[in-house]
Amino acid sequence: MKQKTLKGSFSLFGKGLHTGLNLTVTFNPAPENTGYKIQRIDLEGQPIIDAIAENVIDTQRGTVLGKGDARVSTVEHGLSALYALGIDNCLIQVNGPEFPILDGSAILYVNKIQEVGIEEQNAPKDYYIIRKKIEIKDEQTGSCITILPDDAFTITAMCSFESKFINSQFATLDDPKKYADEIASARTFVFVRDIEPLLQANLIKGGDLDNAIVIYERQTTQERLDMLADMLHVEHRDATDLGYIQHKPLQWENECTRHKLLDIIGDMALIGKPIKGRIIATRPGHTINNKFARMMRKEIRKHEIQAPIYDPNEEPVMDVNRIRELLPHRYPMQLVDKVIELGATTIVGVKNITANEPFFQGHFPQEPVMPGVLQIEAMAQCGGLLVLNTLEEPERWSTYFMKIDDVKFRQKVVPGDTLIFKVELLAPVRHGISSMKGYVFVGDHVVSEATFTAQIVKNK
């Protein structure tokens, strides 16, 4: 699967939730491997903030990104829409300190993205595949986020609000394709008991019943409720009339928890990679979401190079006979048994190492070890198959080493190991010259790696 960006730019206008300012945010296409970047075009030098978890500076009432003197808040709804719709690269420009709150959901972002369209790029999408359970807990709040291995990206959010109107709820997104219909239009919400502290903190200047669900579930005095109504510029209400205060009815009984799920996706966008895994979030909020995103980024850095998933039951893309048609190598120098993945810029091959390999007879026979140079040769053969796959008549060409760099051997390869080769083109093939980076895995571990340059030569 390839990376994606927008086909064109779009802008949205509205007031900021906390500042009340009239704001414009513009989403633009961006080159491959850009990720999400947010630019404050109203500030001197128009600084750009990378939308990554480490740049979050506040999570009290939303996600706030900052770098130097530049900061941008209320970014989670826009990022949620980008991430859920599979967009990898986007430059977002805003003319103030926050994104406009719009209707309090992500649906206007989704509508605009669908209107301008999504464009596939050439670079492969760089998924991070969850291979083990990862969890973070906050003992004080009871919040917990767990991610488990899964073939896709799914989320379940479970919330307990200690309110008779929205006590315990859950919401699930089992397919990102359902995001637009089932999650994107879920609106943000606030309890009346929380409004006064927010106003006293000089926040929610732009909050109203058009961009939030207000929940009045604990009776207060009529005088106090009238004062809050005046501060928010809404009609007075009988202080004994508990319930939802809103212009539009609830779209779903669990709309508040669906919005929590929307926020989780926006905060997970700050991981910087699409994820394949199942997230289970209990009592989520921006603080625990950001802690989890930071932990995931550390996990990714520890395993920057992930081993491809190998299922021996799946049919190979190339079997040993097809490989023999393309490569001139024969026993004992054919070092790739099959190819299990083949794209425009990436190939994954497999070799099973047995005790009968001829090189074990003379290479540490008392403690058999596969020679490192043969691991490099096997990578190069995979790379040759990758490059030949770009040609119209691959059988009429061969590839030859020109240069090998950055070779590292990390652990021994012994009988019984299954080698997984992953080779990627570093640049398009030009004038018959290709540059590639290769890795050899045993299980989840890199055992060797190298960068090499090869030349494509027509067979005589």
C-alpha positions as CSV (number, residue, x, y, z in Angstrom):
1,M,0.0,0.0,0.0
2,K,1.2,3.5,-0.9
3,Q,1.3,6.8,1.0
4,K,-1.5,9.3,0.4
5,T,-2.0,13.0,0.4
6,L,-4.7,15.4,-0.6
7,K,-5.4,16.1,-4.3
8,G,-5.9,19.8,-3.6
9,S,-6.1,22.3,-0.8
10,F,-9.1,23.3,1.2
11,S,-9.9,25.9,3.9
12,L,-12.4,26.0,6.8
13,F,-13.4,29.1,8.7
14,G,-14.8,29.6,12.1
15,K,-14.2,30.8,15.7
16,G,-11.7,29.3,18.1
17,L,-13.2,27.4,21.0
18,H,-11.0,28.9,23.6
19,T,-9.9,32.3,22.1
20,G,-13.2,33.1,20.3
21,L,-11.1,34.5,17.4
22,N,-12.2,34.2,13.8
23,L,-9.8,31.7,12.3
24,T,-8.9,30.0,9.0
25,V,-7.2,26.7,8.7
26,T,-6.0,25.4,5.3
27,F,-5.0,21.8,4.6
28,N,-2.5,21.3,1.7
29,P,-1.0,18.4,-0.2
30,A,2.5,17.5,1.0
31,P,5.4,15.4,-0.5
32,E,6.0,11.8,0.5
33,N,7.4,11.1,4.0
34,T,6.4,14.6,5.2
35,G,3.9,13.5,7.8
36,Y,1.7,16.1,9.4
37,K,3.1,19.6,9.8
38,I,1.3,22.7,11.2
39,Q,2.4,26.2,10.2
40,R,1.4,29.4,12.0
41,I,1.2,31.8,9.1
42,D,0.3,34.7,11.3
43,L,3.6,34.7,13.1
44,E,7.0,36.1,12.0
45,G,8.9,33.6,10.1
46,Q,5.8,31.4,9.7
47,P,7.1,28.7,12.0
48,I,6.3,25.0,11.4
49,I,5.5,22.6,14.1
50,D,5.8,18.8,13.5
51,A,2.6,17.1,14.6
52,I,4.2,14.5,16.8
53,A,3.6,13.4,20.4
54,E,6.8,15.0,21.8
55,N,5.6,18.4,20.7
56,V,2.4,18.3,22.8
57,I,2.8,20.9,25.5
58,D,-0.7,20.9,27.1
59,T,-3.6,18.4,27.3
60,Q,-5.9,20.0,29.9
61,R,-8.8,20.9,27.5
62,G,-7.6,19.5,24.2
63,T,-4.3,18.8,22.5
64,V,-1.9,21.7,22.2
65,L,1.2,21.5,20.1
66,G,4.1,23.9,20.5
67,K,7.6,24.6,19.3
68,G,9.5,27.6,20.6
69,D,7.1,30.5,20.9
70,A,4.6,29.0,18.4
71,R,1.7,27.0,19.7
72,V,-1.5,25.6,18.2
73,S,-4.4,24.1,20.1
74,T,-7.6,22.1,19.3
75,V,-5.8,20.2,16.6
76,E,-7.2,16.8,17.4
77,H,-10.4,16.9,15.2
78,G,-8.6,17.8,12.0
79,L,-5.8,15.3,12.6
80,S,-8.4,12.6,13.4
81,A,-10.0,13.1,10.0
82,L,-6.6,12.9,8.2
83,Y,-5.5,9.8,10.1
84,A,-8.8,7.9,9.8
85,L,-9.1,8.6,6.1
86,G,-5.6,7.2,5.5
87,I,-3.8,10.5,4.6
88,D,-0.1,10.3,5.5
89,N,1.2,13.7,4.4
90,C,-0.3,17.1,4.9
91,L,0.8,20.7,5.5
92,I,-1.8,22.5,7.7
93,Q,-1.7,26.3,7.8
94,V,-3.5,28.3,10.4
95,N,-3.7,32.1,11.0
96,G,-4.0,31.9,14.8
97,P,-3.3,30.0,18.0
98,E,-5.9,27.3,17.5
99,F,-8.0,25.5,14.8
100,P,-11.6,26.7,14.5
101,I,-14.0,24.5,16.5
102,L,-16.5,24.4,13.7
103,D,-19.4,22.2,14.8
104,G,-17.4,20.5,17.5
105,S,-16.8,17.3,15.4
106,A,-14.6,16.2,12.5
107,I,-17.4,15.9,9.9
108,L,-16.6,19.2,8.1
109,Y,-13.0,18.1,7.7
110,V,-14.1,14.7,6.3
111,N,-16.5,16.4,3.9
112,K,-13.8,18.7,2.6
113,I,-11.2,15.9,2.3
114,Q,-13.7,13.8,0.3
115,E,-14.5,16.9,-1.8
116,V,-10.9,17.6,-2.9
117,G,-10.0,13.9,-3.1
118,I,-7.1,11.8,-2.0
119,E,-4.0,11.1,-4.1
120,E,-1.9,8.0,-4.0
121,Q,1.9,8.7,-3.9
122,N,4.8,6.5,-4.9
123,A,6.4,5.8,-1.5
124,P,5.1,2.7,0.4
125,K,3.0,3.4,3.5
126,D,5.1,2.7,6.5
127,Y,2.9,0.8,8.9
128,Y,4.0,-0.1,12.4
129,I,2.7,-3.6,13.2
130,I,1.9,-4.4,16.8
131,R,3.5,-7.7,17.7
132,K,2.9,-7.8,21.5
133,K,0.6,-6.3,24.1
134,I,1.5,-2.7,25.0
135,E,-0.3,-0.9,27.8
136,I,-0.2,2.3,29.9
137,K,-2.2,3.0,33.0
138,D,-3.0,6.0,35.2
139,E,-3.8,4.6,38.7
140,Q,-5.2,7.9,39.9
141,T,-7.8,8.4,37.2
142,G,-8.3,4.7,36.3
143,S,-7.5,5.5,32.7
144,C,-5.9,2.7,30.7
145,I,-4.9,2.2,27.0
146,T,-4.0,-1.2,25.7
147,I,-2.9,-2.1,22.2
148,L,-2.9,-5.7,20.9
149,P,-1.7,-7.4,17.7
150,D,-4.3,-7.2,14.9
151,D,-4.2,-7.3,11.1
152,A,-6.0,-3.9,10.9
153,F,-6.5,-0.7,12.9
154,T,-9.4,-0.9,15.3
155,I,-10.4,1.0,18.4
156,T,-12.8,0.4,21.3
157,A,-13.4,3.2,23.8
158,M,-15.1,2.6,27.2
159,C,-16.1,5.6,29.3
160,S,-17.6,6.0,32.8
161,F,-18.8,9.5,33.5
162,E,-20.5,9.0,36.9
163,S,-23.6,10.7,35.5
164,K,-27.1,9.3,35.3
165,F,-27.3,10.7,31.8
166,I,-24.1,9.1,30.4
167,N,-22.9,6.7,33.0
168,S,-21.1,3.8,31.3
169,Q,-20.8,3.7,27.5
170,F,-18.6,2.1,24.8
171,A,-18.0,2.8,21.2
172,T,-16.1,0.8,18.6
173,L,-14.5,1.5,15.2
174,D,-13.7,-1.9,13.6
175,D,-13.0,-0.5,10.1
176,P,-11.6,3.0,9.3
177,K,-13.9,3.1,6.3
178,K,-16.8,3.5,8.7
179,Y,-15.3,6.6,10.3
180,A,-17.1,9.1,8.2
181,D,-20.5,7.6,8.9
182,E,-20.1,6.4,12.5
183,I,-17.6,8.6,14.2
184,A,-16.8,11.9,12.4
185,S,-20.0,13.8,13.3
186,A,-19.9,13.0,17.0
187,R,-19.7,16.3,18.8
188,T,-17.6,17.4,21.7
189,F,-19.3,17.7,25.1
190,V,-19.0,19.5,28.4
191,F,-20.7,19.3,31.8
192,V,-22.3,22.4,33.3
193,R,-20.2,21.9,36.4
194,D,-17.0,22.3,34.4
195,I,-18.1,25.4,32.5
196,E,-17.5,28.0,35.2
197,P,-13.9,26.9,35.9
198,L,-13.2,27.0,32.2
199,L,-14.6,30.5,31.9
200,Q,-12.6,31.6,34.9
201,A,-9.5,30.2,33.2
202,N,-10.2,32.5,30.2
203,L,-11.2,29.5,28.1
204,I,-14.2,28.5,25.9
205,K,-14.7,32.1,24.7
206,G,-16.0,30.6,21.4
207,G,-18.1,27.8,23.0
208,D,-21.8,27.6,22.3
209,L,-24.6,25.2,21.7
210,D,-23.7,25.0,18.0
211,N,-20.4,23.4,18.7
212,A,-20.9,21.3,21.9
213,I,-23.3,19.1,23.7
214,V,-23.8,20.6,27.2
215,I,-24.9,18.2,30.0
216,Y,-26.7,19.6,33.0
217,E,-26.8,16.7,35.5
218,R,-26.2,18.2,38.9
219,Q,-28.7,20.8,40.1
220,T,-27.4,24.2,41.0
221,T,-29.1,27.4,42.1
222,Q,-31.2,29.3,39.6
223,E,-29.1,32.4,40.1
224,R,-25.9,30.5,39.3
225,L,-27.4,28.8,36.2
226,D,-28.7,32.1,34.9
227,M,-25.2,33.7,35.4
228,L,-23.6,30.9,33.3
229,A,-26.3,31.2,30.6
230,D,-25.5,35.0,30.4
231,M,-21.8,34.3,30.1
232,L,-22.4,31.8,27.3
233,H,-25.1,34.0,25.7
234,V,-27.7,31.3,25.8
235,E,-31.3,31.3,27.0
236,H,-32.1,30.9,30.7
237,R,-33.3,27.5,31.8
238,D,-35.2,26.2,34.8
239,A,-32.6,25.0,37.3
240,T,-34.7,21.9,38.2
241,D,-34.8,20.8,34.5
242,L,-31.8,18.4,34.3
243,G,-30.6,16.9,31.1
244,Y,-29.0,17.8,27.8
245,I,-28.8,21.4,26.7
246,Q,-28.5,21.5,23.0
247,H,-29.8,22.9,19.7
248,K,-29.6,19.5,17.9
249,P,-30.7,16.2,19.4
250,L,-28.2,13.4,20.1
251,Q,-27.2,11.5,16.9
252,W,-26.5,8.3,18.9
253,E,-27.1,7.4,22.5
254,N,-23.4,7.0,22.9
255,E,-22.4,10.1,21.0
256,C,-20.1,11.4,23.8
257,T,-18.1,8.2,23.8
258,R,-17.9,8.2,20.0
259,H,-16.4,11.7,20.3
260,K,-13.9,10.3,22.8
261,L,-13.0,7.7,20.2
262,L,-12.6,10.5,17.6
263,D,-10.2,12.3,19.9
264,I,-8.2,9.1,20.5
265,I,-7.6,8.8,16.7
266,G,-6.6,12.5,16.6
267,D,-4.1,11.9,19.3
268,M,-2.8,8.6,17.8
269,A,-2.1,10.6,14.6
270,L,0.8,12.1,16.6
271,I,2.5,8.7,16.7
272,G,3.7,9.6,13.2
273,K,2.9,6.2,11.5
274,P,-0.2,4.3,10.6
275,I,-0.7,1.4,13.1
276,K,-1.9,-2.1,12.6
277,G,-3.2,-3.1,16.0
278,R,-6.3,-3.1,18.2
279,I,-6.6,-0.3,20.7
280,I,-8.8,-0.7,23.8
281,A,-9.1,2.6,25.8
282,T,-10.8,2.8,29.2
283,R,-11.6,6.3,30.4
284,P,-9.5,7.9,27.7
285,G,-8.6,11.6,27.7
286,H,-6.0,13.8,26.0
287,T,-3.5,13.3,28.8
288,I,-3.4,9.5,28.8
289,N,-3.7,9.5,25.0
290,N,-0.6,11.6,24.7
291,K,1.3,9.5,27.1
292,F,0.4,6.4,25.1
293,A,1.4,8.1,21.8
294,R,4.8,9.0,23.3
295,M,5.3,5.5,24.5
296,M,4.4,4.2,21.1
297,R,7.0,6.5,19.5
298,K,9.6,5.2,21.9
299,E,8.6,1.6,21.0
300,I,8.9,2.4,17.3
301,R,12.4,3.9,17.7
302,K,13.5,0.7,19.5
303,H,12.2,-1.4,16.6
304,E,12.8,1.1,13.8
305,I,13.3,-1.8,11.3
306,Q,10.5,-4.3,11.7
307,A,10.7,-7.8,10.4
308,P,8.1,-8.6,7.7
309,I,5.3,-10.9,8.7
310,Y,5.9,-14.3,7.2
311,D,3.1,-16.9,6.9
312,P,4.5,-20.1,5.5
313,N,0.9,-21.2,4.5
314,E,0.5,-18.3,2.0
315,E,1.3,-18.8,-1.7
316,P,4.6,-17.1,-2.6
317,V,4.8,-14.3,-5.2
318,M,7.7,-16.2,-6.8
319,D,8.6,-19.8,-6.2
320,V,12.0,-21.3,-6.7
321,N,11.3,-22.2,-10.3
322,R,10.4,-18.6,-11.2
323,I,13.5,-17.3,-9.4
324,R,15.6,-19.7,-11.6
325,E,14.1,-18.2,-14.7
326,L,15.2,-14.7,-13.6
327,L,18.5,-15.3,-11.9
328,P,21.5,-17.2,-13.3
329,H,22.4,-18.7,-9.9
330,R,22.3,-22.4,-9.3
331,Y,23.2,-24.8,-6.5
332,P,25.0,-24.1,-4.3
333,M,24.7,-20.3,-5.0
334,Q,21.0,-19.9,-5.3
335,L,20.3,-18.4,-1.9
336,V,16.6,-17.3,-2.2
337,D,14.0,-20.0,-1.9
338,K,10.9,-17.9,-2.6
339,V,9.6,-14.3,-2.7
340,I,6.6,-13.5,-0.5
341,E,6.1,-9.8,-1.2
342,L,7.0,-7.7,-4.2
343,G,6.2,-4.1,-4.8
344,A,7.5,-1.3,-6.9
345,T,10.2,-0.4,-4.4
346,T,10.3,-3.3,-1.9
347,I,10.8,-7.1,-2.0
348,V,10.7,-9.7,0.8
349,G,12.4,-13.1,0.2
350,V,12.9,-16.2,2.3
351,K,15.7,-18.8,2.7
352,N,15.5,-21.8,5.0
353,I,18.9,-22.7,6.5
354,T,19.4,-26.4,7.0
355,A,22.3,-28.4,8.4
356,N,23.0,-29.7,4.9
357,E,24.1,-26.4,3.5
358,P,27.5,-27.0,1.8
359,F,29.2,-24.1,3.4
360,F,28.8,-25.6,6.9
361,Q,31.3,-28.3,5.9
362,G,34.2,-25.8,6.1
363,H,32.8,-22.8,8.0
364,F,33.1,-23.6,11.7
365,P,32.0,-27.3,11.2
366,Q,32.0,-27.9,14.9
367,E,29.7,-24.9,15.4
368,P,28.1,-24.2,12.0
369,V,27.6,-20.5,11.2
370,M,26.4,-19.1,7.9
371,P,29.1,-16.9,6.3
372,G,28.2,-13.2,6.5
373,V,29.2,-12.7,2.9
374,L,26.6,-15.2,1.8
375,Q,24.0,-13.3,3.7
376,I,25.0,-10.2,1.7
377,E,24.9,-12.3,-1.5
378,A,21.4,-13.5,-0.7
379,M,20.2,-9.9,0.0
380,A,21.7,-8.9,-3.4
381,Q,19.9,-11.7,-5.1
382,C,16.6,-10.4,-3.7
383,G,17.6,-6.9,-4.8
384,G,18.3,-8.3,-8.3
385,L,14.8,-9.8,-8.4
386,L,13.3,-6.4,-7.3
387,V,15.2,-4.5,-10.0
388,L,14.5,-7.0,-12.7
389,N,10.8,-6.8,-11.9
390,T,10.8,-3.2,-13.2
391,L,11.9,-4.4,-16.7
392,E,9.6,-5.5,-19.5
393,E,11.8,-8.6,-20.4
394,P,13.5,-9.4,-17.1
395,E,14.9,-12.8,-18.3
396,R,17.2,-10.9,-20.7
397,W,19.0,-9.0,-18.0
398,S,21.2,-9.6,-15.0
399,T,22.4,-7.5,-12.1
400,Y,26.0,-7.2,-10.8
401,F,27.4,-5.7,-7.6
402,M,29.2,-2.3,-8.0
403,K,29.6,-1.3,-4.4
404,I,28.7,-2.5,-0.8
405,D,28.5,-0.1,2.1
406,D,27.4,0.1,5.7
407,V,27.6,-3.6,6.3
408,K,26.7,-4.8,9.8
409,F,26.5,-8.3,11.2
410,R,24.5,-8.4,14.4
411,Q,24.1,-12.1,15.3
412,K,25.0,-15.6,14.1
413,V,22.9,-17.5,11.6
414,V,22.8,-21.2,12.3
415,P,21.1,-24.4,11.0
416,G,17.3,-24.3,11.6
417,D,17.0,-20.5,11.1
418,T,14.6,-19.1,8.5
419,L,16.1,-16.0,6.9
420,I,13.7,-13.2,5.8
421,F,15.2,-10.7,3.4
422,K,13.8,-7.2,3.0
423,V,15.3,-5.0,0.3
424,E,14.2,-1.5,-0.6
425,L,15.2,0.7,-3.5
426,L,16.7,3.9,-2.1
427,A,16.1,5.8,-5.4
428,P,14.6,5.2,-8.8
429,V,16.7,3.1,-11.2
430,R,18.7,5.5,-13.4
431,H,20.9,4.6,-16.3
432,G,20.8,1.0,-15.2
433,I,22.2,1.8,-11.8
434,S,20.2,0.9,-8.6
435,S,20.9,1.7,-5.0
436,M,19.3,-0.5,-2.3
437,K,19.2,-1.1,1.4
438,G,18.8,-4.6,2.6
439,Y,18.1,-6.3,5.9
440,V,18.2,-10.0,7.0
441,F,15.9,-11.1,9.8
442,V,15.7,-14.2,11.9
443,G,12.4,-13.9,13.8
444,D,12.0,-10.3,14.9
445,H,15.7,-9.7,15.0
446,V,18.0,-8.0,12.4
447,V,21.0,-10.3,11.9
448,S,22.7,-8.4,9.1
449,E,22.2,-5.3,6.9
450,A,23.9,-3.5,4.1
451,T,23.6,-0.8,1.5
452,F,24.6,-1.8,-2.0
453,T,24.7,-0.5,-5.6
454,A,24.2,-2.7,-8.6
455,Q,24.2,-2.4,-12.3
456,I,21.7,-3.9,-14.7
457,V,23.5,-5.5,-17.7
458,K,21.9,-7.1,-20.7
459,N,22.7,-10.8,-21.1
460,K,24.9,-11.8,-24.1
